[in-house]
Coordinates of C-alpha atoms in Angstrom, one line a residue:
M1 CA 12.2 -26.6 -5.2
K2 CA 9.3 -28.4 -7.0
K3 CA 7.4 -26.3 -9.5
N4 CA 4.6 -28.7 -10.4
Y5 CA 3.7 -30.1 -7.0
Q6 CA 1.2 -32.9 -6.7
P7 CA -0.5 -33.0 -3.3
E8 CA -0.1 -36.1 -1.1
Q9 CA -1.6 -37.1 2.2
E10 CA -0.9 -33.8 4.0
L11 CA -2.3 -30.4 4.9
L12 CA -1.2 -27.5 2.8
F13 CA -1.5 -23.8 2.6
L14 CA -1.1 -21.7 -0.5
A15 CA -1.6 -17.9 -1.0
L16 CA -2.2 -16.8 -4.6
G17 CA -2.8 -13.2 -3.4
G18 CA -2.4 -11.1 -0.3
S19 CA 1.0 -12.4 0.9
G20 CA 3.7 -9.8 0.3
E21 CA 1.2 -7.2 -0.8
I22 CA -1.8 -5.3 0.5
G23 CA -5.1 -6.5 -0.9
M24 CA -6.2 -9.2 -3.3
N25 CA -6.6 -12.0 -0.8
V26 CA -6.9 -15.5 -2.3
N27 CA -5.9 -18.4 0.0
L28 CA -6.1 -22.1 -0.5
Y29 CA -6.0 -25.0 1.9
G30 CA -5.2 -28.4 0.6
C31 CA -6.0 -31.6 2.4
D32 CA -5.3 -35.1 0.9
G33 CA -5.6 -33.7 -2.6
K34 CA -8.8 -31.6 -2.0
W35 CA -8.8 -27.8 -1.9
L36 CA -10.8 -25.1 -0.1
M37 CA -10.5 -21.5 -1.1
V38 CA -10.7 -18.8 1.5
D39 CA -11.6 -15.4 0.0
L40 CA -11.5 -14.3 -3.6
G41 CA -10.4 -10.7 -3.6
M42 CA -9.0 -8.1 -6.0
T43 CA -7.0 -4.9 -5.7
F44 CA -6.8 -1.6 -7.5
S45 CA -4.1 -0.8 -10.0
G46 CA -3.1 2.5 -8.4
G47 CA -1.6 3.6 -11.8
E48 CA 0.7 0.6 -12.0
Y49 CA -1.0 -0.6 -15.2
P50 CA -2.0 2.2 -17.5
G51 CA -5.7 2.2 -18.3
V52 CA -6.5 -0.5 -15.8
D53 CA -8.4 -0.2 -12.6
L54 CA -8.8 -3.8 -11.3
V55 CA -6.1 -6.4 -10.7
F56 CA -6.7 -10.1 -9.8
A57 CA -4.6 -13.1 -8.8
D58 CA -4.0 -15.6 -11.6
L59 CA -6.0 -18.7 -10.6
Q60 CA -4.3 -21.0 -13.1
F61 CA -3.1 -23.4 -10.4
I62 CA -6.6 -24.1 -8.9
E63 CA -8.4 -23.8 -12.3
E64 CA -6.3 -26.8 -13.4
R65 CA -7.5 -28.6 -10.3
S66 CA -11.1 -27.4 -10.4
K67 CA -12.4 -30.9 -10.0
D68 CA -10.7 -31.0 -6.6
L69 CA -11.9 -27.5 -5.4
L70 CA -14.8 -27.9 -3.0
G71 CA -15.9 -24.4 -2.3
V72 CA -15.0 -20.7 -1.6
V73 CA -15.5 -19.5 2.0
L74 CA -15.7 -15.7 2.4
T75 CA -14.6 -14.1 5.6
H76 CA -16.1 -10.6 5.1
A77 CA -17.2 -8.2 2.4
H78 CA -14.3 -5.9 1.7
E79 CA -13.3 -5.8 -1.9
D80 CA -9.9 -7.3 -1.3
H81 CA -11.7 -10.4 -0.1
I82 CA -14.8 -10.6 -2.4
G83 CA -14.1 -8.3 -5.3
A84 CA -13.0 -11.0 -7.8
V85 CA -16.0 -13.3 -7.1
P86 CA -18.2 -12.0 -10.0
Y87 CA -15.3 -12.5 -12.4
F88 CA -14.3 -16.0 -11.5
A89 CA -17.1 -17.7 -9.5
G90 CA -18.8 -18.9 -12.7
E91 CA -15.7 -20.4 -14.1
L92 CA -14.7 -22.1 -10.8
G93 CA -18.2 -23.6 -10.6
V94 CA -18.1 -24.3 -6.8
P95 CA -20.4 -23.2 -4.0
L96 CA -19.8 -19.9 -2.1
Y97 CA -20.2 -19.6 1.7
A98 CA -20.8 -16.3 3.5
T99 CA -22.7 -14.7 6.4
P100 CA -25.8 -12.7 5.6
F101 CA -24.3 -9.2 5.2
T102 CA -21.5 -10.5 3.0
A103 CA -23.8 -12.8 1.1
D104 CA -26.1 -9.9 0.3
L105 CA -23.3 -7.8 -1.2
V106 CA -22.0 -10.8 -3.1
A107 CA -25.4 -11.6 -4.5
R108 CA -25.7 -8.1 -5.9
K109 CA -22.3 -8.5 -7.6
L110 CA -23.4 -11.8 -9.0
E111 CA -26.7 -10.3 -10.3
E112 CA -24.8 -7.5 -12.0
A113 CA -22.6 -10.1 -13.7
G114 CA -25.6 -12.2 -14.8
L115 CA -24.6 -15.1 -12.5
L116 CA -27.3 -14.9 -9.8
G117 CA -28.8 -18.4 -9.6
K118 CA -26.0 -19.9 -11.7
V119 CA -23.5 -19.9 -8.7
K120 CA -24.7 -21.5 -5.5
L121 CA -24.4 -19.0 -2.6
N122 CA -24.8 -20.6 0.8
I123 CA -25.7 -18.3 3.7
I124 CA -24.3 -19.0 7.2
E125 CA -27.1 -17.6 9.3
E126 CA -25.9 -17.9 12.9
D127 CA -22.7 -16.9 14.7
H128 CA -20.3 -19.7 15.1
G129 CA -22.1 -21.5 12.2
Q130 CA -20.4 -24.7 11.0
I131 CA -20.2 -26.2 7.6
D132 CA -18.7 -29.5 6.4
I133 CA -16.9 -29.3 3.1
G134 CA -15.1 -32.5 2.2
P135 CA -12.3 -33.1 4.7
F136 CA -12.8 -29.6 6.1
N137 CA -15.1 -28.6 9.0
V138 CA -15.3 -24.8 9.0
T139 CA -16.6 -22.7 11.9
Y140 CA -17.3 -19.0 11.5
L141 CA -16.0 -17.0 14.4
P142 CA -17.1 -13.3 14.5
L143 CA -14.2 -10.9 15.1
A144 CA -14.2 -7.1 15.2
H145 CA -13.2 -5.3 11.9
S146 CA -14.0 -2.2 10.0
I147 CA -17.1 -3.8 8.4
A148 CA -20.1 -5.7 9.6
E149 CA -19.7 -9.4 10.1
G150 CA -15.9 -9.8 10.0
N151 CA -15.1 -13.4 10.7
A152 CA -12.2 -15.7 11.5
L153 CA -12.4 -19.3 10.4
L154 CA -11.6 -22.3 12.5
I155 CA -10.8 -25.0 9.9
D156 CA -10.7 -28.5 11.4
T157 CA -8.9 -31.1 9.4
P158 CA -7.6 -34.7 9.9
Y159 CA -4.2 -33.1 10.7
G160 CA -5.3 -30.5 13.2
K161 CA -7.1 -27.2 13.4
V162 CA -6.1 -24.0 11.5
F163 CA -7.3 -20.6 12.8
H164 CA -7.5 -18.3 9.8
T165 CA -8.0 -14.8 11.2
G166 CA -9.2 -12.9 8.1
D167 CA -9.0 -9.2 8.9
W168 CA -9.5 -8.5 12.6
K169 CA -8.8 -6.5 15.7
L170 CA -9.8 -6.6 19.3
D171 CA -12.5 -4.1 20.3
E172 CA -14.3 -3.9 23.6
D173 CA -16.8 -1.5 22.2
P174 CA -17.3 -2.4 18.5
I175 CA -20.6 -0.6 18.0
I176 CA -21.8 -3.3 15.6
G177 CA -21.8 -7.0 16.3
E178 CA -20.6 -9.2 19.1
P179 CA -17.1 -10.6 18.6
T180 CA -16.0 -14.0 19.9
T181 CA -14.9 -13.5 23.5
E182 CA -11.5 -14.1 25.1
E183 CA -12.9 -17.0 27.0
E184 CA -14.1 -18.7 23.7
L185 CA -10.7 -18.1 22.1
R186 CA -8.9 -19.5 25.1
A187 CA -11.1 -22.6 24.9
I188 CA -10.2 -23.0 21.2
G189 CA -6.5 -22.8 22.3
D190 CA -7.1 -25.4 25.0
D191 CA -8.4 -27.8 22.4
G192 CA -5.2 -27.3 20.3
V193 CA -4.4 -25.1 17.3
L194 CA -2.0 -26.5 14.7
A195 CA -1.6 -23.3 12.8
L196 CA -2.5 -19.6 13.1
V197 CA -2.8 -17.9 9.7
C198 CA -2.8 -14.3 10.7
D199 CA -3.3 -10.7 9.4
S200 CA 0.0 -8.8 9.5
T201 CA -1.0 -5.4 8.3
N202 CA -0.3 -3.5 11.5
A203 CA 2.5 -5.7 12.8
F204 CA 4.7 -2.6 13.4
N205 CA 2.1 -0.7 15.4
P206 CA 3.2 -0.8 19.1
N207 CA -0.3 0.2 20.2
P208 CA -3.7 -1.4 20.1
S209 CA -5.7 -0.5 17.1
G210 CA -8.4 1.3 19.2
S211 CA -12.1 1.1 19.7
E212 CA -15.0 2.2 17.5
G213 CA -16.6 3.4 20.8
A214 CA -13.7 5.8 21.3
V215 CA -14.1 7.1 17.8
Y216 CA -17.8 7.8 18.6
K217 CA -16.6 10.2 21.4
G218 CA -14.0 11.8 19.2
L219 CA -16.4 12.5 16.4
M220 CA -19.1 13.8 18.8
E221 CA -16.6 16.3 20.2
E222 CA -15.3 17.3 16.9
V223 CA -18.7 18.0 15.2
A224 CA -19.9 19.8 18.3
R225 CA -16.9 22.1 18.1
H226 CA -17.9 23.4 14.6
K227 CA -21.3 24.9 15.4
G228 CA -22.7 27.0 12.6
K229 CA -20.4 25.4 10.0
R230 CA -21.2 22.9 7.3
V231 CA -19.5 19.7 8.1
L232 CA -18.5 17.0 5.6
V233 CA -17.3 13.6 6.9
T234 CA -15.6 11.1 4.6
T235 CA -15.0 7.5 5.7
F236 CA -14.9 4.1 4.2
A237 CA -18.4 3.3 3.0
S238 CA -18.2 -0.3 4.2
N239 CA -17.6 0.7 7.8
V240 CA -21.1 0.1 9.1
A241 CA -20.2 0.9 12.7
R242 CA -18.8 4.2 11.6
L243 CA -22.0 5.0 9.7
Q244 CA -23.9 4.1 12.8
T245 CA -21.7 6.5 14.8
L246 CA -22.1 9.3 12.3
G247 CA -25.8 9.0 12.2
E248 CA -26.0 9.3 16.0
V249 CA -23.5 12.2 16.0
A250 CA -25.5 14.1 13.5
Q251 CA -28.8 13.7 15.4
E252 CA -27.1 14.6 18.8
N253 CA -25.8 17.8 17.1
G254 CA -29.1 18.8 15.5
R255 CA -27.9 18.1 12.0
Q256 CA -29.6 16.3 9.1
V257 CA -27.6 13.8 7.1
C258 CA -27.0 14.1 3.4
V259 CA -25.3 11.1 1.6
A260 CA -23.0 11.7 -1.4
G261 CA -21.7 8.5 -3.0
R262 CA -23.3 5.4 -4.4
S263 CA -21.2 3.1 -2.4
I264 CA -22.5 4.6 0.9
D265 CA -26.1 4.4 -0.5
R266 CA -25.5 0.7 -1.3
I267 CA -24.0 -0.2 2.1
L268 CA -26.8 1.6 3.9
E269 CA -29.4 -0.4 2.0
V270 CA -27.6 -3.7 2.5
A271 CA -27.0 -3.0 6.2
Q272 CA -30.6 -2.1 6.9
D273 CA -31.8 -5.2 4.9
N274 CA -29.7 -7.3 7.3
G275 CA -30.8 -5.7 10.6
Y276 CA -28.2 -3.0 11.0
L277 CA -28.5 0.8 11.0
E278 CA -32.2 0.5 11.9
N279 CA -32.2 3.9 13.6
F280 CA -30.0 5.7 11.0
P281 CA -31.7 9.0 10.1
D282 CA -33.4 9.3 6.7
P283 CA -31.0 11.1 4.4
I284 CA -32.0 14.4 2.8
D285 CA -31.4 15.2 -0.9
F286 CA -28.8 17.6 -2.2
D287 CA -31.1 20.5 -2.8
T288 CA -32.6 20.3 0.7
A289 CA -29.1 20.1 2.2
M290 CA -28.0 23.2 0.4
G291 CA -31.1 25.1 1.5
L292 CA -30.5 24.4 5.2
P293 CA -28.5 26.7 7.6
R294 CA -24.9 25.6 7.4
G295 CA -24.9 24.3 11.0
E296 CA -27.9 22.0 10.4
V297 CA -26.4 19.6 7.9
M298 CA -23.8 16.8 7.9
I299 CA -22.6 15.5 4.6
L300 CA -21.3 11.9 4.4
A301 CA -19.2 11.6 1.3
T302 CA -17.1 9.0 -0.5
G303 CA -13.7 10.0 -1.8
G304 CA -11.4 10.2 1.2
Q305 CA -8.6 8.4 -0.9
G306 CA -8.7 11.1 -3.6
E307 CA -10.6 8.9 -6.1
P308 CA -11.2 11.3 -9.1
R309 CA -14.8 10.4 -9.7
A310 CA -15.9 10.2 -6.0
A311 CA -18.0 12.8 -4.4
L312 CA -15.4 14.6 -2.3
S313 CA -13.0 15.0 -5.2
R314 CA -15.8 16.6 -7.3
I315 CA -16.8 18.8 -4.4
A316 CA -13.1 19.9 -4.1
E317 CA -13.1 20.8 -7.8
E318 CA -16.5 22.6 -7.4
N319 CA -18.0 20.1 -9.8
H320 CA -20.8 18.8 -7.6
R321 CA -24.3 19.9 -6.6
L322 CA -23.1 19.9 -3.0
E323 CA -20.9 22.9 -2.1
L324 CA -18.4 23.9 0.6
S325 CA -17.4 27.4 1.4
P326 CA -14.6 29.1 3.4
G327 CA -14.9 28.1 7.0
D328 CA -16.6 24.8 6.4
V329 CA -15.0 21.6 7.7
V330 CA -14.0 18.3 6.2
L331 CA -13.3 15.4 8.7
F332 CA -11.2 12.5 7.3
S333 CA -12.6 9.7 9.4
S334 CA -10.4 7.2 7.5
R335 CA -6.7 6.4 7.1
L336 CA -4.6 7.3 4.0
I337 CA -4.0 4.1 2.0
P338 CA -0.3 3.9 0.8
G339 CA -0.1 4.8 -2.8
N340 CA -2.9 7.5 -2.6
E341 CA -0.7 10.3 -1.2
I342 CA -0.5 12.3 -4.5
S343 CA -4.2 12.2 -5.2
V344 CA -5.2 12.9 -1.6
G345 CA -2.7 15.7 -1.4
K346 CA -4.0 17.3 -4.6
M347 CA -7.6 17.2 -3.3
Q348 CA -6.7 18.6 0.1
N349 CA -4.7 21.4 -1.5
Q350 CA -7.8 22.3 -3.6
L351 CA -9.9 22.5 -0.4
A352 CA -7.2 24.4 1.5
T353 CA -7.0 27.0 -1.4
R354 CA -10.7 27.7 -0.8
G355 CA -10.3 28.2 2.9
I356 CA -11.9 24.9 4.0
E357 CA -10.6 23.5 7.2
M358 CA -9.5 19.8 7.2
I359 CA -9.1 17.5 10.2
T360 CA -7.6 14.0 10.0
D361 CA -6.9 11.3 12.6
R362 CA -3.5 13.1 13.2
Q363 CA -5.3 16.1 14.7
S364 CA -8.2 14.4 16.4
F365 CA -9.3 10.9 17.4
I366 CA -11.8 10.4 14.6
H367 CA -10.5 7.1 13.1
V368 CA -9.1 3.7 14.2
S369 CA -7.7 0.9 12.2
G370 CA -9.5 -2.4 11.6
H371 CA -6.3 -4.4 11.9
P372 CA -4.4 -5.6 15.0
G373 CA -1.5 -3.8 16.6
R374 CA 1.3 -5.7 18.4
P375 CA -0.6 -6.0 21.7
E376 CA -3.5 -7.6 20.0
L377 CA -1.3 -10.0 18.1
E378 CA 0.4 -10.9 21.4
A379 CA -2.9 -11.5 23.1
L380 CA -4.2 -13.8 20.4
Y381 CA -1.0 -15.8 20.4
G382 CA -1.4 -16.3 24.2
W383 CA -5.0 -17.4 23.9
L384 CA -4.6 -19.8 20.9
R385 CA -1.1 -21.0 21.6
P386 CA -0.6 -22.3 18.0
D387 CA 2.2 -24.7 17.0
V388 CA 2.8 -22.8 13.8
L389 CA 2.4 -19.1 12.8
V390 CA 1.9 -18.2 9.1
P391 CA 1.8 -14.5 8.6
V392 CA -0.4 -13.3 5.7
H393 CA -2.1 -10.1 4.4
G394 CA 0.6 -7.5 4.4
E395 CA 3.8 -6.5 2.6
M396 CA 6.8 -8.7 3.1
R397 CA 8.1 -6.3 5.8
H398 CA 4.9 -6.7 7.8
M399 CA 4.9 -10.5 7.5
Q400 CA 8.5 -10.8 8.5
E401 CA 7.9 -8.5 11.5
Q402 CA 5.0 -10.6 12.6
A403 CA 7.1 -13.7 12.4
R404 CA 9.7 -12.1 14.6
L405 CA 7.0 -11.2 17.1
G406 CA 5.6 -14.7 17.0
K407 CA 9.0 -16.2 17.7
K408 CA 9.5 -13.7 20.6
C409 CA 6.2 -14.8 22.0
G410 CA 7.2 -18.5 22.0
I411 CA 5.6 -19.8 18.8
A412 CA 8.1 -22.5 17.7
D413 CA 7.5 -22.5 14.0
N414 CA 7.1 -19.3 11.9
V415 CA 6.6 -19.8 8.2
V416 CA 7.0 -16.7 6.1
Q417 CA 5.7 -17.4 2.6
S418 CA 5.0 -15.4 -0.6
N419 CA 2.3 -15.7 -3.1
G420 CA 2.8 -19.0 -5.0
D421 CA 4.6 -20.8 -2.2
I422 CA 3.1 -24.1 -1.1
V423 CA 3.5 -24.6 2.6
R424 CA 3.1 -28.0 4.3
L425 CA 1.5 -27.5 7.7
A426 CA 1.3 -31.2 8.7
P427 CA 2.4 -33.9 9.0
G428 CA 6.1 -33.4 9.8
A429 CA 8.0 -30.2 10.1
P430 CA 6.1 -27.2 8.6
G431 CA 7.7 -25.2 5.8
K432 CA 7.7 -24.3 2.1
I433 CA 7.9 -27.4 -0.1
A434 CA 7.0 -26.1 -3.6
E435 CA 6.3 -23.1 -5.8
V436 CA 3.5 -22.6 -8.3
R437 CA 2.6 -19.8 -10.8
N438 CA 1.4 -16.6 -9.0
G439 CA 0.9 -14.2 -11.8
R440 CA -1.5 -11.3 -12.0
L441 CA -4.5 -10.6 -14.3
V442 CA -6.0 -7.2 -15.1
L443 CA -9.5 -6.1 -16.2
D444 CA -8.6 -4.2 -19.3
G445 CA -11.9 -2.7 -20.4
D446 CA -14.1 -5.7 -20.6
I447 CA -11.3 -8.2 -21.1
I448 CA -9.4 -10.1 -18.4
S449 CA -5.8 -10.5 -19.6
A450 CA -2.3 -11.1 -18.2
A451 CA -0.8 -8.2 -16.4
D452 CA 2.5 -8.9 -18.0
G453 CA 1.0 -9.4 -21.5
D454 CA 1.9 -7.5 -24.6
A455 CA -1.1 -5.2 -24.4
V456 CA -0.3 -3.8 -21.0
N457 CA 3.5 -3.8 -21.5
T458 CA 3.2 -2.0 -24.8
R459 CA 0.8 0.6 -23.3
R460 CA 3.2 1.2 -20.5
R461 CA 6.1 1.7 -22.8
V462 CA 4.1 4.0 -25.0
S463 CA 3.1 6.1 -22.0
F464 CA 6.8 6.6 -21.1
E465 CA 8.4 6.8 -24.6
G466 CA 5.7 7.6 -27.1
L467 CA 4.8 6.0 -30.4
V468 CA 5.9 6.6 -34.0
I469 CA 3.8 5.3 -36.8
V470 CA 5.3 4.7 -40.3
V471 CA 3.1 3.9 -43.3
L472 CA 5.0 2.4 -46.3
A473 CA 2.9 2.1 -49.5
R474 CA 4.3 1.1 -52.9
G475 CA 5.1 4.2 -55.0
E476 CA 4.5 6.7 -52.2
A477 CA 6.7 8.5 -49.8
P478 CA 6.6 7.2 -46.2
L479 CA 4.0 8.7 -44.0
I480 CA 5.2 9.4 -40.4
E481 CA 3.3 10.4 -37.3
A482 CA 4.7 10.8 -33.8
I483 CA 2.2 10.2 -31.0
G484 CA 3.1 11.4 -27.5
L485 CA 6.2 13.1 -28.8
P486 CA 6.5 16.8 -29.7
L487 CA 8.1 16.0 -33.0
D488 CA 5.8 16.2 -35.9
E489 CA 4.1 19.4 -34.5
D490 CA 7.0 21.4 -33.1
M491 CA 9.7 20.0 -35.2
P492 CA 8.5 19.4 -38.8
E493 CA 12.1 18.8 -39.8
F494 CA 11.9 15.5 -37.9
V495 CA 9.4 14.1 -40.3
D496 CA 11.5 15.1 -43.4
E497 CA 14.7 13.6 -41.9
T498 CA 13.0 10.4 -40.7
R499 CA 11.5 9.9 -44.2
E500 CA 14.9 10.3 -45.7
D501 CA 16.4 7.8 -43.3
I502 CA 13.8 5.3 -44.0
L503 CA 14.1 5.5 -47.7
K504 CA 17.9 5.2 -47.4
A505 CA 17.6 2.2 -45.1
V506 CA 15.1 0.4 -47.3
G507 CA 16.9 1.4 -50.5
G508 CA 20.1 0.0 -49.1
L509 CA 18.7 -3.5 -48.9
K510 CA 20.2 -5.9 -51.5
G511 CA 19.2 -9.0 -53.3
R512 CA 16.7 -11.2 -51.5
D513 CA 16.3 -8.8 -48.6
A514 CA 15.1 -6.1 -50.9
R515 CA 12.1 -8.3 -51.8
N516 CA 11.6 -9.6 -48.3
P517 CA 8.7 -7.8 -46.5
S518 CA 10.1 -8.7 -43.1
A519 CA 13.5 -7.2 -43.9
V520 CA 11.9 -4.1 -45.4
H521 CA 9.7 -3.7 -42.3
E522 CA 12.7 -4.1 -39.9
A523 CA 14.9 -1.7 -41.8
A524 CA 12.1 1.0 -41.7
R525 CA 11.4 0.4 -38.0
L526 CA 15.0 0.7 -37.0
A527 CA 15.6 3.8 -39.1
A528 CA 12.5 5.5 -37.6
R529 CA 13.5 4.6 -34.1
R530 CA 17.0 5.9 -34.5
A531 CA 15.7 9.2 -35.9
A532 CA 13.3 9.6 -33.0
R533 CA 16.0 8.9 -30.5
R534 CA 18.3 11.4 -32.2
W535 CA 15.7 14.1 -32.1
S536 CA 14.0 13.5 -28.8
G537 CA 16.3 11.4 -26.6
K538 CA 13.4 8.9 -26.3
N539 CA 13.2 5.3 -27.4
P540 CA 9.6 5.2 -28.7
Q541 CA 7.6 2.2 -29.9
V542 CA 7.6 2.2 -33.7
R543 CA 4.8 0.6 -35.7
V544 CA 5.3 0.1 -39.4
L545 CA 2.3 -0.5 -41.6
M546 CA 2.8 -1.8 -45.1
P547 CA -0.6 -1.8 -46.9
G548 CA -0.6 -3.5 -50.2
L549 CA 2.9 -5.0 -49.7
S550 CA 2.6 -7.7 -47.1
G551 CA -0.3 -6.7 -44.9
E552 CA 0.2 -4.7 -41.8
Q553 CA 3.2 -5.7 -39.7
D554 CA 4.8 -4.2 -36.6

């Protein structure tokens, strides 16, 4: 398999993020040596990298070919599709393309990064808007999703048309927006679709994802059932249709709306600036909300995934100006994202201990997914009738399952690829032809660095095994400190014994080694590590400092 592939006269697909994992969507299309990027997202660490929140795809492959990158086309405004833009757009130096709602959120990110005006942001004003970017003609096709202005892309190339779904679902009553119709999609299929690059997230779901209109009814019934109680609803801030629903539900039930969470505030502002949520009730402040009778307020709060600094987590900890009391109700109008089970469970137990009732989508129809179940996938296959199916956006099990479904539905070629796999779509038989680097980067404080670099790896090892620091200075006894190990505090004998071991190991060096700082350093390090293992059963990191001898070494 080629590692350093040089594109020829062909149409290629390459995912640097989002294939084989949830989130961090970064997709590239290559045509005759020119490249188009679709989405530039990021994901959250979820504790995988200690001290790190944000994780990005390594863009080395396309950065090395930046002169051939023509632009970045953004399908919608979820963080896993636009979150990396402020960190890499300036370096990539190419235009961005987005519809108004997405463009507004991106512009705010660029402004915060000091890049507004330095990166060209092109706004696609109308539905089905078209743009020509080198050999690519791109048409935006609105599809329903759990955010305003979700779009698929129809990418027309000299080798055929690619239908890139982005995140999508079918929804007869989406509340916000007008998705592309079945008739329009069938017409696209009649014209011929070479490849369908398709969202796999819900490929195991045997049912349709459900309608936002049905959630409206479910939330209306649920809130009406809790008369006289303070109701808090947590949902994904970006779900503009859900916010529209909640505003109407609050008004119909005689409740005023109080918003807790900066991300909801931001989405409300951007949505209203772009013609959405025009009739959303004016939110009241925290003090007013707490002064109203309990049955006359609805709180909309962030934090349904257990994020420690979000509003709902702080309310659960009784560390927020908004309060809930026994008998009050929390509605989780959202799904639990895999990986957040522990944090959400902790928060829910805190609420339960205080006698607060909780209702999720398992007890009541108050949430639907924004991704297609199997019936929706089957419908799209039938309308578009692609020659090739390329599953993306999901873990490997989701993508393999979609490939099986596509084969069952008569799609002749199904190409399951992973991040870093270059797939030839045309001419000739489609399939994987090369591999490129597909590493991960992390935002560590203010520095973007390799996820597998020494800093993160050392921090991970220290978090599991602890750290021992040894200071060797000429004419003085070694100083020893154990960090993250209960040795120097609870077991003072450890320090004495480790000091003796180090002196014995260093004193046992002969001839040239006795005068070699590197040999002295290694002898002290190994002696300290063996002592720590003997006392604690751990294998800590050991850092040896040698001031005045050879500088500091480790």
